[in-house]
Coordinates of C-alpha atoms in Angstrom, one line a residue:
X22 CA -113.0 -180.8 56.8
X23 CA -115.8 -180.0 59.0
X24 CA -114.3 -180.4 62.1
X25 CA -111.4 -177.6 60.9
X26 CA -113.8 -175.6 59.8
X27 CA -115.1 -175.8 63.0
X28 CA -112.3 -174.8 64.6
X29 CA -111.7 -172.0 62.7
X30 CA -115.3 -170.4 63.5
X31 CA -114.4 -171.0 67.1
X32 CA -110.9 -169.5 66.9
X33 CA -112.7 -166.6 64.9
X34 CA -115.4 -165.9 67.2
X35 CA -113.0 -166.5 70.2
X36 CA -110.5 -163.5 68.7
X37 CA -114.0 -161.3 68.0
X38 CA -115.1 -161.3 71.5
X39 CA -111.6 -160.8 72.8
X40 CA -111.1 -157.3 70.1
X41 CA -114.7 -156.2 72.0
X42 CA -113.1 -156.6 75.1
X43 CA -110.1 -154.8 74.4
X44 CA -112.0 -152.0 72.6
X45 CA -114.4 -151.7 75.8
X46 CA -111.9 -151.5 77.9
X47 CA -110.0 -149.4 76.3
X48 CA -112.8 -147.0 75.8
X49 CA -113.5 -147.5 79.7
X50 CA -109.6 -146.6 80.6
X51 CA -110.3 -143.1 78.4
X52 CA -112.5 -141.3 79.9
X53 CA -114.4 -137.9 77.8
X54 CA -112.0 -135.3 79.3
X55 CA -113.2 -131.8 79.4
X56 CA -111.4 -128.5 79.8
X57 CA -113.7 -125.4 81.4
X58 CA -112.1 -122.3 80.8
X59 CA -112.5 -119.8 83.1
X60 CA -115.8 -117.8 82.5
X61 CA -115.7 -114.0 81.6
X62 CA -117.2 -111.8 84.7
X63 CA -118.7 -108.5 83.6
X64 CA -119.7 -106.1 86.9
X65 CA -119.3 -103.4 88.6
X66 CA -118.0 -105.5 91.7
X67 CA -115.3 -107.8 92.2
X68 CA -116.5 -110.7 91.5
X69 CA -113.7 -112.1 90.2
X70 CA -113.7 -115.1 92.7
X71 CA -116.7 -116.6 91.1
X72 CA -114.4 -117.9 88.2
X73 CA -113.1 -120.9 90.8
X74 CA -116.8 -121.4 91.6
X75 CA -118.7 -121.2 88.7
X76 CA -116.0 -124.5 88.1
X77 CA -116.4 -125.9 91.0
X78 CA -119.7 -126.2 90.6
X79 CA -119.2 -127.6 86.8
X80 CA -117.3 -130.7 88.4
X81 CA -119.2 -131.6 90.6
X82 CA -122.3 -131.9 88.4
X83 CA -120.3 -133.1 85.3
X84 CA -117.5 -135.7 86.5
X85 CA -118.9 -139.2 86.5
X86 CA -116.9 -141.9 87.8
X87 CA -114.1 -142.8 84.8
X88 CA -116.2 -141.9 82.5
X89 CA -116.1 -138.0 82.6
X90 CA -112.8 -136.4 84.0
X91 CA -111.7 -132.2 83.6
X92 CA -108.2 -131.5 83.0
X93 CA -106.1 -130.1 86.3
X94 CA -106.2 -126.6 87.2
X95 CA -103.3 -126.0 87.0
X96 CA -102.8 -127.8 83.2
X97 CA -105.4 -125.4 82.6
X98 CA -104.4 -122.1 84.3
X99 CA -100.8 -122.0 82.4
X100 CA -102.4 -122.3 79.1
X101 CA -105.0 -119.6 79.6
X102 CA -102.1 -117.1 80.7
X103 CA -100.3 -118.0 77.3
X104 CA -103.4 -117.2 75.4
X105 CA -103.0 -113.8 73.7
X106 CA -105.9 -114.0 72.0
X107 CA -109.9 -112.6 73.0
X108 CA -111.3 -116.1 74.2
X109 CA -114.1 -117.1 71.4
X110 CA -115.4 -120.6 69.5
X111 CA -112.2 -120.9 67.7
X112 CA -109.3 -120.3 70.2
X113 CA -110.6 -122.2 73.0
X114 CA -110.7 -125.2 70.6
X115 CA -107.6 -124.6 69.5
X116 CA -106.5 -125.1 73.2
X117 CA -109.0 -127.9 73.8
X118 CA -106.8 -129.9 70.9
X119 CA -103.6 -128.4 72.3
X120 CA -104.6 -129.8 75.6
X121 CA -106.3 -133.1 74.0
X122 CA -109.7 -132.4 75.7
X123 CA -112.6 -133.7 74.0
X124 CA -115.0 -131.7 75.3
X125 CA -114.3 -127.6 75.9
X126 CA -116.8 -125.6 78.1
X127 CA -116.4 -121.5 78.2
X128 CA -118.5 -118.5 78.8
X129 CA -119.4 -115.4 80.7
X130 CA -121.4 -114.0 83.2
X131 CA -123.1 -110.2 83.5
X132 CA -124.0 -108.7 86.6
X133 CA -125.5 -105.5 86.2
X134 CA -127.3 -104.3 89.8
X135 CA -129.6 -107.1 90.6
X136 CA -130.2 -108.3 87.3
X137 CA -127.8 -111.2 86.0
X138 CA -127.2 -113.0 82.8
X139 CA -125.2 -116.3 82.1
X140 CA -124.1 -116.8 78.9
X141 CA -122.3 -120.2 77.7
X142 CA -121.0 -123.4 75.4
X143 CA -119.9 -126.6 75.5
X144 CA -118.1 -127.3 72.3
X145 CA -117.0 -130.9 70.7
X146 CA -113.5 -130.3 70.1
X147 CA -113.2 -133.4 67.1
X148 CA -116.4 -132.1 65.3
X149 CA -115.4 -128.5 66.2
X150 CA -119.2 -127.6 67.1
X151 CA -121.2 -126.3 70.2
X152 CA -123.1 -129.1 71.4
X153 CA -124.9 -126.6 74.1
X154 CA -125.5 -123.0 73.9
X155 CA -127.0 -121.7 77.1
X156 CA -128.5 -118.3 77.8
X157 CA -130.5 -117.4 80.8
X158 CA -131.7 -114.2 82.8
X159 CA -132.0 -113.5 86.3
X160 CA -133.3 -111.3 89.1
X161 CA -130.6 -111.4 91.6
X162 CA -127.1 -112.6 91.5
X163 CA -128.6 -116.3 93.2
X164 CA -130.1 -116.8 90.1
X165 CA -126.3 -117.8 88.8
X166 CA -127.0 -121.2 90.8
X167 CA -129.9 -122.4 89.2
X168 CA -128.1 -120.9 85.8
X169 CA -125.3 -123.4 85.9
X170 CA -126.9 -126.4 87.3
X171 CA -129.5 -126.1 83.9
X172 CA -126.7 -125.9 81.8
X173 CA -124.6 -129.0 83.8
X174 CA -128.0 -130.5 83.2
X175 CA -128.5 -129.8 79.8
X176 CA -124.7 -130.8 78.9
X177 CA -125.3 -134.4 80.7
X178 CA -128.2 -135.1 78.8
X179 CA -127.1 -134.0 75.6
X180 CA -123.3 -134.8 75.5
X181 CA -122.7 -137.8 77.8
X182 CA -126.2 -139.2 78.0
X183 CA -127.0 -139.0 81.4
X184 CA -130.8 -138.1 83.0
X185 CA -130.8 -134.4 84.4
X186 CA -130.7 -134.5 88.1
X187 CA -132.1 -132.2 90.6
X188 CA -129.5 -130.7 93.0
X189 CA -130.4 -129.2 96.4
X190 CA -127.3 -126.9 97.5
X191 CA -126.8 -127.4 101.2
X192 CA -127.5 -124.6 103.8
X193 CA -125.8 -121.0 103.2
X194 CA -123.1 -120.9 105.8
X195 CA -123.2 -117.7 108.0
X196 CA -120.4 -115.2 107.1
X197 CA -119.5 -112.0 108.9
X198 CA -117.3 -111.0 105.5
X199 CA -118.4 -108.2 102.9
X200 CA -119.9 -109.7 100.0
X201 CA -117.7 -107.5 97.5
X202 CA -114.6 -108.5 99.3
X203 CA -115.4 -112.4 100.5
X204 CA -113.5 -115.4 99.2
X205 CA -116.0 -118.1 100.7
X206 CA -117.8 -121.1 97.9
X207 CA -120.2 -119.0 95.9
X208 CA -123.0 -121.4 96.2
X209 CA -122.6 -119.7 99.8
X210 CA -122.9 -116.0 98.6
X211 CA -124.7 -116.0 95.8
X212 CA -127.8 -117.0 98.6
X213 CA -126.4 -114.2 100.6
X214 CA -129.0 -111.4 101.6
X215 CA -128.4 -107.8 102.8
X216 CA -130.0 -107.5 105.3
X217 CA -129.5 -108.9 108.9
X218 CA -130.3 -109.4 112.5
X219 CA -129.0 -106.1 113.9
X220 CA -126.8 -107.1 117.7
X221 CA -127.7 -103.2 118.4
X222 CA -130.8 -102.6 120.2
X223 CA -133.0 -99.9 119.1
X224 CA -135.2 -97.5 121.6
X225 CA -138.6 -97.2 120.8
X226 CA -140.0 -93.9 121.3
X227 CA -143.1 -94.1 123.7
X228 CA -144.7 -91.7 126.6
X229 CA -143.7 -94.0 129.5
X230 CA -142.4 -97.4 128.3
X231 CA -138.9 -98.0 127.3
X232 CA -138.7 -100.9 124.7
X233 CA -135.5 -102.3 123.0
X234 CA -136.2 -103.8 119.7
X235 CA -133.8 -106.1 117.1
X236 CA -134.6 -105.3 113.4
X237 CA -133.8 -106.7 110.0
X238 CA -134.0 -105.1 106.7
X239 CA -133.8 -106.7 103.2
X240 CA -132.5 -105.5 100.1
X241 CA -134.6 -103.4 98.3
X242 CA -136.7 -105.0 95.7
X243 CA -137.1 -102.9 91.8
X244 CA -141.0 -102.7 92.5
X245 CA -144.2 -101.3 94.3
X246 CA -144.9 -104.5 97.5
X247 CA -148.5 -104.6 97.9
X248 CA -149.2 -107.0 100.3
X249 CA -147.2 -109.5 102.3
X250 CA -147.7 -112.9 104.6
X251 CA -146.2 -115.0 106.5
X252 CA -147.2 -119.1 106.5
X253 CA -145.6 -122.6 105.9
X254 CA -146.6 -123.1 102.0
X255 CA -145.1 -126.2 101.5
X256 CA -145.3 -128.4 104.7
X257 CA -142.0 -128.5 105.7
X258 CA -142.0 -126.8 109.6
X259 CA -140.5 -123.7 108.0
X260 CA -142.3 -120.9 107.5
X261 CA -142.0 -118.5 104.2
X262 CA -142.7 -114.9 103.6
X263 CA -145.2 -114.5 100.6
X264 CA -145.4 -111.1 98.8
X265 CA -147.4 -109.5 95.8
X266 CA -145.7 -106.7 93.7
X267 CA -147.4 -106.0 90.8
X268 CA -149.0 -109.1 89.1
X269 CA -146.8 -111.5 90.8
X270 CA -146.6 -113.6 93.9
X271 CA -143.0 -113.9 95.7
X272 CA -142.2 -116.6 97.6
X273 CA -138.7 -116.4 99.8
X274 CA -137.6 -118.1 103.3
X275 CA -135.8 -116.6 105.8
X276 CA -133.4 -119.1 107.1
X277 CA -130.0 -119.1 109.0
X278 CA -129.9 -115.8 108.5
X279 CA -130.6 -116.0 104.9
X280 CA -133.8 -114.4 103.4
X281 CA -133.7 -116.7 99.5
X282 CA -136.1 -116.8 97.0
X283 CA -137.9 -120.0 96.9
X284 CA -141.0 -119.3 94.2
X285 CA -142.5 -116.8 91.8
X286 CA -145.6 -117.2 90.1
X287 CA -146.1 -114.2 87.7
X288 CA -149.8 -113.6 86.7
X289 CA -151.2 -112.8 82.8
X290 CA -151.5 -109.0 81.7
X291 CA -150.3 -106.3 84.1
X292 CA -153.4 -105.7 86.3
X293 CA -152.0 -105.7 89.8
X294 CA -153.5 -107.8 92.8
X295 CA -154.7 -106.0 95.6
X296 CA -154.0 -108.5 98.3
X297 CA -152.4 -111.8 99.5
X298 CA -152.9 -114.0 102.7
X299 CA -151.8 -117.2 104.0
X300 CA -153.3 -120.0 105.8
X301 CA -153.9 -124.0 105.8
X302 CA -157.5 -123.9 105.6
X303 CA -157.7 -126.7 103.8
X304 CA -155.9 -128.6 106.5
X305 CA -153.8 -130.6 104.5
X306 CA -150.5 -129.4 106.2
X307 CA -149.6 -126.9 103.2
X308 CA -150.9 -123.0 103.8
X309 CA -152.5 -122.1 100.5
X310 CA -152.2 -118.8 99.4
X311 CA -155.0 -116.3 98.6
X312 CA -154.7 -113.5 96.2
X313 CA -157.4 -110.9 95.4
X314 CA -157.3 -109.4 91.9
X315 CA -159.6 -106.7 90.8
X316 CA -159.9 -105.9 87.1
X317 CA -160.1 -101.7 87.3
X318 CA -161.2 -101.0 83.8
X319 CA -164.2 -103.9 83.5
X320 CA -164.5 -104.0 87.3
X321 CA -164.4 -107.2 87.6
X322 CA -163.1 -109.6 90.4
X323 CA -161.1 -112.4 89.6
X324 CA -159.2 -114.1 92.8
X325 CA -157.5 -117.3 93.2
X326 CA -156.0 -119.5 95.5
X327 CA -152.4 -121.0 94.7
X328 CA -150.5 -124.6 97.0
X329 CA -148.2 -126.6 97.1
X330 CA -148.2 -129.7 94.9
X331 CA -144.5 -131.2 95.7
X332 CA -142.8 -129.4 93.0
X333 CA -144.7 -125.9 92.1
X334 CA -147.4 -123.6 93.3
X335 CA -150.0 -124.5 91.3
X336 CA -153.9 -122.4 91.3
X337 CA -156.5 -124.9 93.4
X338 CA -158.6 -122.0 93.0
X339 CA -159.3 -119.9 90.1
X340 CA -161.8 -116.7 88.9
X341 CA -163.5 -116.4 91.9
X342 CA -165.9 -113.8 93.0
X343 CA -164.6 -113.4 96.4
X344 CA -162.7 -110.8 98.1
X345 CA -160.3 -113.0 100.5
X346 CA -158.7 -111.9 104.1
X347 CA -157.7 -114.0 106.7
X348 CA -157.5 -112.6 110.5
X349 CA -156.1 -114.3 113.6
X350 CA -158.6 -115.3 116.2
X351 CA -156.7 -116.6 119.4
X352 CA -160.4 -117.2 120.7
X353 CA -161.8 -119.1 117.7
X354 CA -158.2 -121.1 117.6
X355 CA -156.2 -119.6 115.1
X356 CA -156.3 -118.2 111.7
X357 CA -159.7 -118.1 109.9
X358 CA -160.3 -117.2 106.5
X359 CA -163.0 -114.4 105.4
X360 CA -165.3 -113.7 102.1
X361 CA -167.1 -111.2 100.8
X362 CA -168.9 -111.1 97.8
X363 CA -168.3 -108.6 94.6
X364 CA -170.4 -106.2 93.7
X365 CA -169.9 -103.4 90.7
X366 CA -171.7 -101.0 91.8
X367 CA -171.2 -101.1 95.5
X368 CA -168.0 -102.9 95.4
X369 CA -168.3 -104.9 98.3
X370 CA -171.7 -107.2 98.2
X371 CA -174.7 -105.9 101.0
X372 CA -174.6 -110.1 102.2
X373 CA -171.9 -109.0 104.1
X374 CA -168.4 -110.6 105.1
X375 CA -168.5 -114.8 106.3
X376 CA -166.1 -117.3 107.4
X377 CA -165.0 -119.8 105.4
X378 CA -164.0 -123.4 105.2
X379 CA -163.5 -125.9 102.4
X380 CA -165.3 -128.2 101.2
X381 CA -165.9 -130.3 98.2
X382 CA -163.0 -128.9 96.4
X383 CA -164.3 -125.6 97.1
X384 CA -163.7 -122.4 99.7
X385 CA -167.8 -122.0 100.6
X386 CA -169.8 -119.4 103.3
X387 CA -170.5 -121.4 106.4
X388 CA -170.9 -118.6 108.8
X389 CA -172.1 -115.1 108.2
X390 CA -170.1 -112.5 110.3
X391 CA -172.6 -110.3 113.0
X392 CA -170.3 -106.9 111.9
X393 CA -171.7 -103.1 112.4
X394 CA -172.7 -101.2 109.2
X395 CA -169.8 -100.0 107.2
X396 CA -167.3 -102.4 108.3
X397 CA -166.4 -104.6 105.2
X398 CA -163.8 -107.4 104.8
X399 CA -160.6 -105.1 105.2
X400 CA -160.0 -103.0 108.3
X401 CA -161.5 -105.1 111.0
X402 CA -160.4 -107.8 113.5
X403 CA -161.4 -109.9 116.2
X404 CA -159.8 -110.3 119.5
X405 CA -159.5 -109.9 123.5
X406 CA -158.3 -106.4 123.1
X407 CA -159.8 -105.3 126.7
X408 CA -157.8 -108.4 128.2
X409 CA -161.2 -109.5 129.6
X410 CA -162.4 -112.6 127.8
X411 CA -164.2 -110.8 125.7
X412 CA -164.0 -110.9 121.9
X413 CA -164.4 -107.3 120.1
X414 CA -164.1 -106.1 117.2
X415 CA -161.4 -103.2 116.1
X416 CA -162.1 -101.2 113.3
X417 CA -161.6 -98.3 111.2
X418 CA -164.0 -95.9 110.5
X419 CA -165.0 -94.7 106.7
X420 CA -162.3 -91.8 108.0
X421 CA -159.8 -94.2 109.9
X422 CA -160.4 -93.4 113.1
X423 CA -159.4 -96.7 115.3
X424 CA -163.0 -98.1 117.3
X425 CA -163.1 -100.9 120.0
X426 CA -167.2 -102.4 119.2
X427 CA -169.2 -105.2 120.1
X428 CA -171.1 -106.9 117.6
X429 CA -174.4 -105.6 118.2
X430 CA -172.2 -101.8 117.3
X431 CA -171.9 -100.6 120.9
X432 CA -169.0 -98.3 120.6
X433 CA -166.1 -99.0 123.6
X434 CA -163.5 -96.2 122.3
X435 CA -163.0 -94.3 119.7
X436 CA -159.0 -92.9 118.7
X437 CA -158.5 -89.2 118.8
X438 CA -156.8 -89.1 115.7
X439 CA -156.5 -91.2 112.4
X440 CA -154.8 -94.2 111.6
X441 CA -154.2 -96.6 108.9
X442 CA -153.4 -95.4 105.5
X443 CA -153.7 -96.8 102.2
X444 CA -153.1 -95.7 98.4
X445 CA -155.0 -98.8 97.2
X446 CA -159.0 -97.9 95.6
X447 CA -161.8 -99.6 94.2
X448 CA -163.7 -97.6 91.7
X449 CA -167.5 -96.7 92.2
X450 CA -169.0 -96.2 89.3
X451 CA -171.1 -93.4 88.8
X452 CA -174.9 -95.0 87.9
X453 CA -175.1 -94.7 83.8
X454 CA -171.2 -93.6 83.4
X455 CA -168.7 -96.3 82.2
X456 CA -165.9 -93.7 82.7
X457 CA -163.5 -94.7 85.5
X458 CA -162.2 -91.0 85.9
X459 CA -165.8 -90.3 87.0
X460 CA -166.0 -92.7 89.9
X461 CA -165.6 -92.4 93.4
X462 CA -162.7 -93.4 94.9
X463 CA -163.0 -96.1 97.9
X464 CA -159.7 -97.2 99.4
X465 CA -158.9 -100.0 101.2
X466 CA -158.5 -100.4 104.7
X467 CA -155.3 -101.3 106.0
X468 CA -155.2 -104.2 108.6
X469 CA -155.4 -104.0 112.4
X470 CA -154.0 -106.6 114.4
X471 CA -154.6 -107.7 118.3
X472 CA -151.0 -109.9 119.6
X473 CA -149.2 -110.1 123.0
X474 CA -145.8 -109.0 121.0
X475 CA -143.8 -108.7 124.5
X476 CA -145.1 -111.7 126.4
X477 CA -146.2 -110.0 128.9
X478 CA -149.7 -111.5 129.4
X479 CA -152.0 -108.6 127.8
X480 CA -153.0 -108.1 124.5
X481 CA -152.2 -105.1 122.4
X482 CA -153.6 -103.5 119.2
X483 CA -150.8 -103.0 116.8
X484 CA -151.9 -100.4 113.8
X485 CA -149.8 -98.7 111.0
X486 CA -150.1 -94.5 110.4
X487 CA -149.4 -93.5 106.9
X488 CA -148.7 -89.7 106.9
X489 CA -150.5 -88.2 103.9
X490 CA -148.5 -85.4 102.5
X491 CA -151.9 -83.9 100.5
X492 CA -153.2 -83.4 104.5
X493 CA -156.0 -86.0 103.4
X494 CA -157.7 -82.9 101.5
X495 CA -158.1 -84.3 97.9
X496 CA -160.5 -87.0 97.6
X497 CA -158.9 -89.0 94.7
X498 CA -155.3 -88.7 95.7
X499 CA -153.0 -89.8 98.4
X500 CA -149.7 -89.3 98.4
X501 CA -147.9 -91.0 101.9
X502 CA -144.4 -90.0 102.4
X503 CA -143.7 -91.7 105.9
X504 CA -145.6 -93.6 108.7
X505 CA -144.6 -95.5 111.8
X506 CA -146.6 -98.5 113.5
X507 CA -147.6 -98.0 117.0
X508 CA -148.6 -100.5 120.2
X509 CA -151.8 -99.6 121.7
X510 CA -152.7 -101.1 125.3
X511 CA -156.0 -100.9 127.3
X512 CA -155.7 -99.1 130.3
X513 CA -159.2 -99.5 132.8
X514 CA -160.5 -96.9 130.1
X515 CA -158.5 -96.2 127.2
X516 CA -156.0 -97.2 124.7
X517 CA -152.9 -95.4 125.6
X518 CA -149.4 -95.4 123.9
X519 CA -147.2 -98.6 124.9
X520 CA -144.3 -98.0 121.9
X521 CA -144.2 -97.2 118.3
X522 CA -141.6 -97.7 115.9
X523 CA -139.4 -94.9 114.7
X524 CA -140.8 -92.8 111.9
X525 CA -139.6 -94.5 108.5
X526 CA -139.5 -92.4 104.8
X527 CA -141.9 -94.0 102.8
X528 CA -145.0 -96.1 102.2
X529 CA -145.7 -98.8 104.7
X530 CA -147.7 -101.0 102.6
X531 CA -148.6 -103.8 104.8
X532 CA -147.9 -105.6 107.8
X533 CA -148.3 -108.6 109.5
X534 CA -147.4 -110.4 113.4
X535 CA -145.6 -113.4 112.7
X536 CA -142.1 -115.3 112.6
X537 CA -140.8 -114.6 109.6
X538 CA -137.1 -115.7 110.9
X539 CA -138.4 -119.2 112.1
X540 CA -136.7 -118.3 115.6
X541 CA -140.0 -119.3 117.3
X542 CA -140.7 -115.9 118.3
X543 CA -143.4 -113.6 116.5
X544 CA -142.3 -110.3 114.7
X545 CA -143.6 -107.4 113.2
X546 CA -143.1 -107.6 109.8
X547 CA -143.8 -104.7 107.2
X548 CA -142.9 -103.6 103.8
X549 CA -142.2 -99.9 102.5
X550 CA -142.1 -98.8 99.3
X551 CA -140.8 -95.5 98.0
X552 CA -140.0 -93.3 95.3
X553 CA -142.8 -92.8 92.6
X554 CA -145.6 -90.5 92.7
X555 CA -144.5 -86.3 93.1
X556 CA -141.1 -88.1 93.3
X557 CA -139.2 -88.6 89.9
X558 CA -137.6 -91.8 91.0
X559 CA -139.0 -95.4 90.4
X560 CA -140.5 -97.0 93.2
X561 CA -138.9 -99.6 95.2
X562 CA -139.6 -101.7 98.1
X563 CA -137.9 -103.6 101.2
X564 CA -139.4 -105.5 103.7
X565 CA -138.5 -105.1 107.7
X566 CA -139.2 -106.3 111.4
X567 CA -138.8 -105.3 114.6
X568 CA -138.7 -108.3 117.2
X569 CA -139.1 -106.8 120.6
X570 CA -137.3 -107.7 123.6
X571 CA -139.1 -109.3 126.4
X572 CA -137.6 -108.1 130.0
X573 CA -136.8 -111.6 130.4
X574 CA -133.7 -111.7 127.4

């Protein structure tokens, strides 16, 4: 008896593991299918080819082997035409069963201007319930990328049990096609900038040199650019364009002709930052960036320093009392970074401006800077700008007059005329009144920069002029409608005129010397902002450079 029963466990057990088998493998040979219906586009511009990308970009995140398959296009594209019916929950289940999908993903997207919203589901057609709902905002029509691959994400993890995975698109191919009218992969487009390297020449206007420049434009940007720089932030050999606008840092690279957001770090409140700079002082490989925040109403300073850690930008630095600038010394070996103290009343601490370096976790003084009086951190350079081996300083004046010193205050030159520009203040406060509208205006100095921007051997002093349309008569109010950048070189015994830019409608903000297309060469890089002030539009910003061409190309 024992022995058959036995036998009977065996044969039992035997027919158990053979039915797990069977049910395995049949579970293996059907795949989770899944039907995407073709999202909704809302916009002003034809955008309708994004339907076949928005899809293709679905697959390739979602199919898994044979154990996640979609249903053919073309299954798919004859039962959409024969639905009558506004696409919602219920009738693109009813053609998920129709179809005998298990799994039905639909939704739209909304392009207004810049701004872009994706919108979308992925519905269990058995249990007839959205296993995902997804909703996000975005700046700029790229923002559509990171959109879908959260939602692919979000649908792995949740529906087929699968760890989220991070997904790189490859280089933006380059494309001589219209954006509005262009038939080329989205996650080629949606990248695509504006703006471009220009194969015409321009002519700068100058007394006796004629200069040929090539310049590049970006799109224009829904808000007021402060400050700009150009540095690698994350160690990679590229180099990316950092801007502030308002209480938040902008990070984008210009690559391949592409200029693509990379980074944004938005600050608390809406007190904007005066200024931003870029440098690897810390030597680590990474350029941190330095931002300078001034609090109008308490008067307080509060800057920081953001890096790099490998996967955000992330504050090293935080609520310090420093004003931060950092100049370009060719004479001292690159970049140094410069501090100067806070002070309420004065704004700018007596002590003076210093360099300085980091250490133990911290940016400290190490060299106080032998400056003339009146010369604070903003407005001032070093450089060989009498192509002599000599390091001077240029300067403004308290009334923006351009000044070649040495360091003991010996004045060199002086310009006939005013330069510079600035609608940016700090707020003196009137000794026993709390009011701001009874202190005295100080506004910042713009930057001067000494570069060799045609190769030609000699230094020049390049310098921005902001036209003030008040005629610089009232003392609390500055309204610039246009400006230009000009090249000054020394000749035996004065700066003349080498070439300017032409004259551009707006604000020029800032500007920096520096490859901001990672071609190699240096550029003049500058941002404009206009609209606001007498003007009843909203102000807006672009950045541009002008690359100049040597003899030699």
């Amino acid at each position: 008896m024992k022995t058959k029963k036995k036998k009977r466990y065996k044969r039992l057990h035997f027919f158990i593991i053979l039915a797990v088998f069977l049910f395995t493998t049949a579970l293996a040979k059907n795949p989770s299918k899944v039907l995407i219906v073709p999202f909704n586009i809302h916009s002003d511009k034809d955008l309708s080819f994004l339907q076949d990308g928005i899809k293709d970009m679905l697959s390739t995140r979602l199919v898994h082997e044979d154990k996640v398959v979609l249903l053919s296009n073309e299954t798919v594209r004859q039962a959409v035409d024969e639905m009558a019916a506004t696409i919602s929950e219920q009738t693109v289940l009813a053609l998920g069963e129709k179809l005998g999908a298990d799994y039905v993903i639909f939704g739209s997207l909304t392009v207004l201007g810049d701004a872009s919203s994706t919108d979308a589901r992925c519905m269990d057609v058995n249990q007839k319930k959205a296993m995902v709902t997804f909703n996000q905002s975005g700046n700029n029509l790229g923002d559509v990328i990171s959109h879908i691959n959260r939602f692919a994400n979000q649908i792995n993890e949740t529906v087929f049990g699968r760890a989220p995975t991070k997904y790189k698109p490859s280089p933006p191919a380059v494309t001589k096609e219209p954006f509005e009218t262009s038939k080329k992969h989205p996650e080629t487009l949606l990248q695509k900038d504006t703006g471009g390297y220009s194969q015409t020449p321009y002519e700068g206007q100058t007394g006796t040199d004629r200069v040929s420049f090539l310049a590049w434009k970006s799109r224009s940007f829904k808000t007021k650019i402060a400050g700009i720089a150009v540095g690698d932030v994350d160690g990679d050999g590229n180099n990316e364009t950092v801007f502030t606008a308002e209480n938040t840092v902008h990070i984008y690279r210009y690559l391949d002709k592409k200029f693509i957001k990379i980074g944004e770090v938005e600050g608390k409140g809406d007190i904007p930052y005066i200024s931003v700079d870029v440098a690897d002082i810390n030597n680590n490989g990474k350029a941190e960036i330095f931002v300078t925040q001034l609090f109008r109403v308490s008067n307080k300073l509060n800057s920081f320093v953001l890096e790099w850690d490998g996967t955000t930008f992330k504050k090293i630095i935080d609520r310090s009392n420093w004003f931060y600038r950092v100049i370009d010394v060719p004479l001292r070996e690159g970049n140094i970074l410069l501090g100067q103290k806070h002070k309420t009343d004065t704004i700018f601490a007596r002590a003076g401006v210093f360099e300085m370096a980091y250490e133990n976790g911290q940016y400290e003084p190490i060299q106080s800077q032998a400056l003339p009086k009146n010369i604070n951190i903003y407005g001032f350079t070093y450089g060989d700008v009498l192509n002599d081996r000599r390091e001077m300083i240029v300067a403004f004046s308290e009334s923006d007059y351009v000044r070649i010193l040495e360091s003991n205050g010996n004045e060199e030159w002086k310009s006939s005329e005013r330069y510079g520009g600035s609608n940016t203040y700090f707020d003196k406060r009137i000794t026993g009144s709390p009011s701001i509208d009874e202190a005295e205006r100080m506004y910042m100095k713009q930057r001067i920069h000494i570069a060799d921007m045609d190769n030609d051997g000699k230094n020049e002093v390049i310098v921005v002029k902001n036209k003030d349309s008040t005629g610089s008569t009232l003392s609390r109010l500055r309204m610039f409608n246009k400006g230009h950048i000009e090249c000054l070189e020394w000749d035996v015994i004065a700066m003349r005129l080498k070439w300017r830019t032409h004259t551009i409608s707006g604000y020029i903000s800032d500007y920096v010397v520096h490859d901001l297309n990672n071609d190699g060469k240096k550029e003049l890089v500058f941002s404009v902002v206009s609209g606001g002030g007498f003007s009843l539009s909203k102000e807006k910003s672009y950045l541009a450079t002008w690359e100049v061409k040597t003899k030699q190309e």
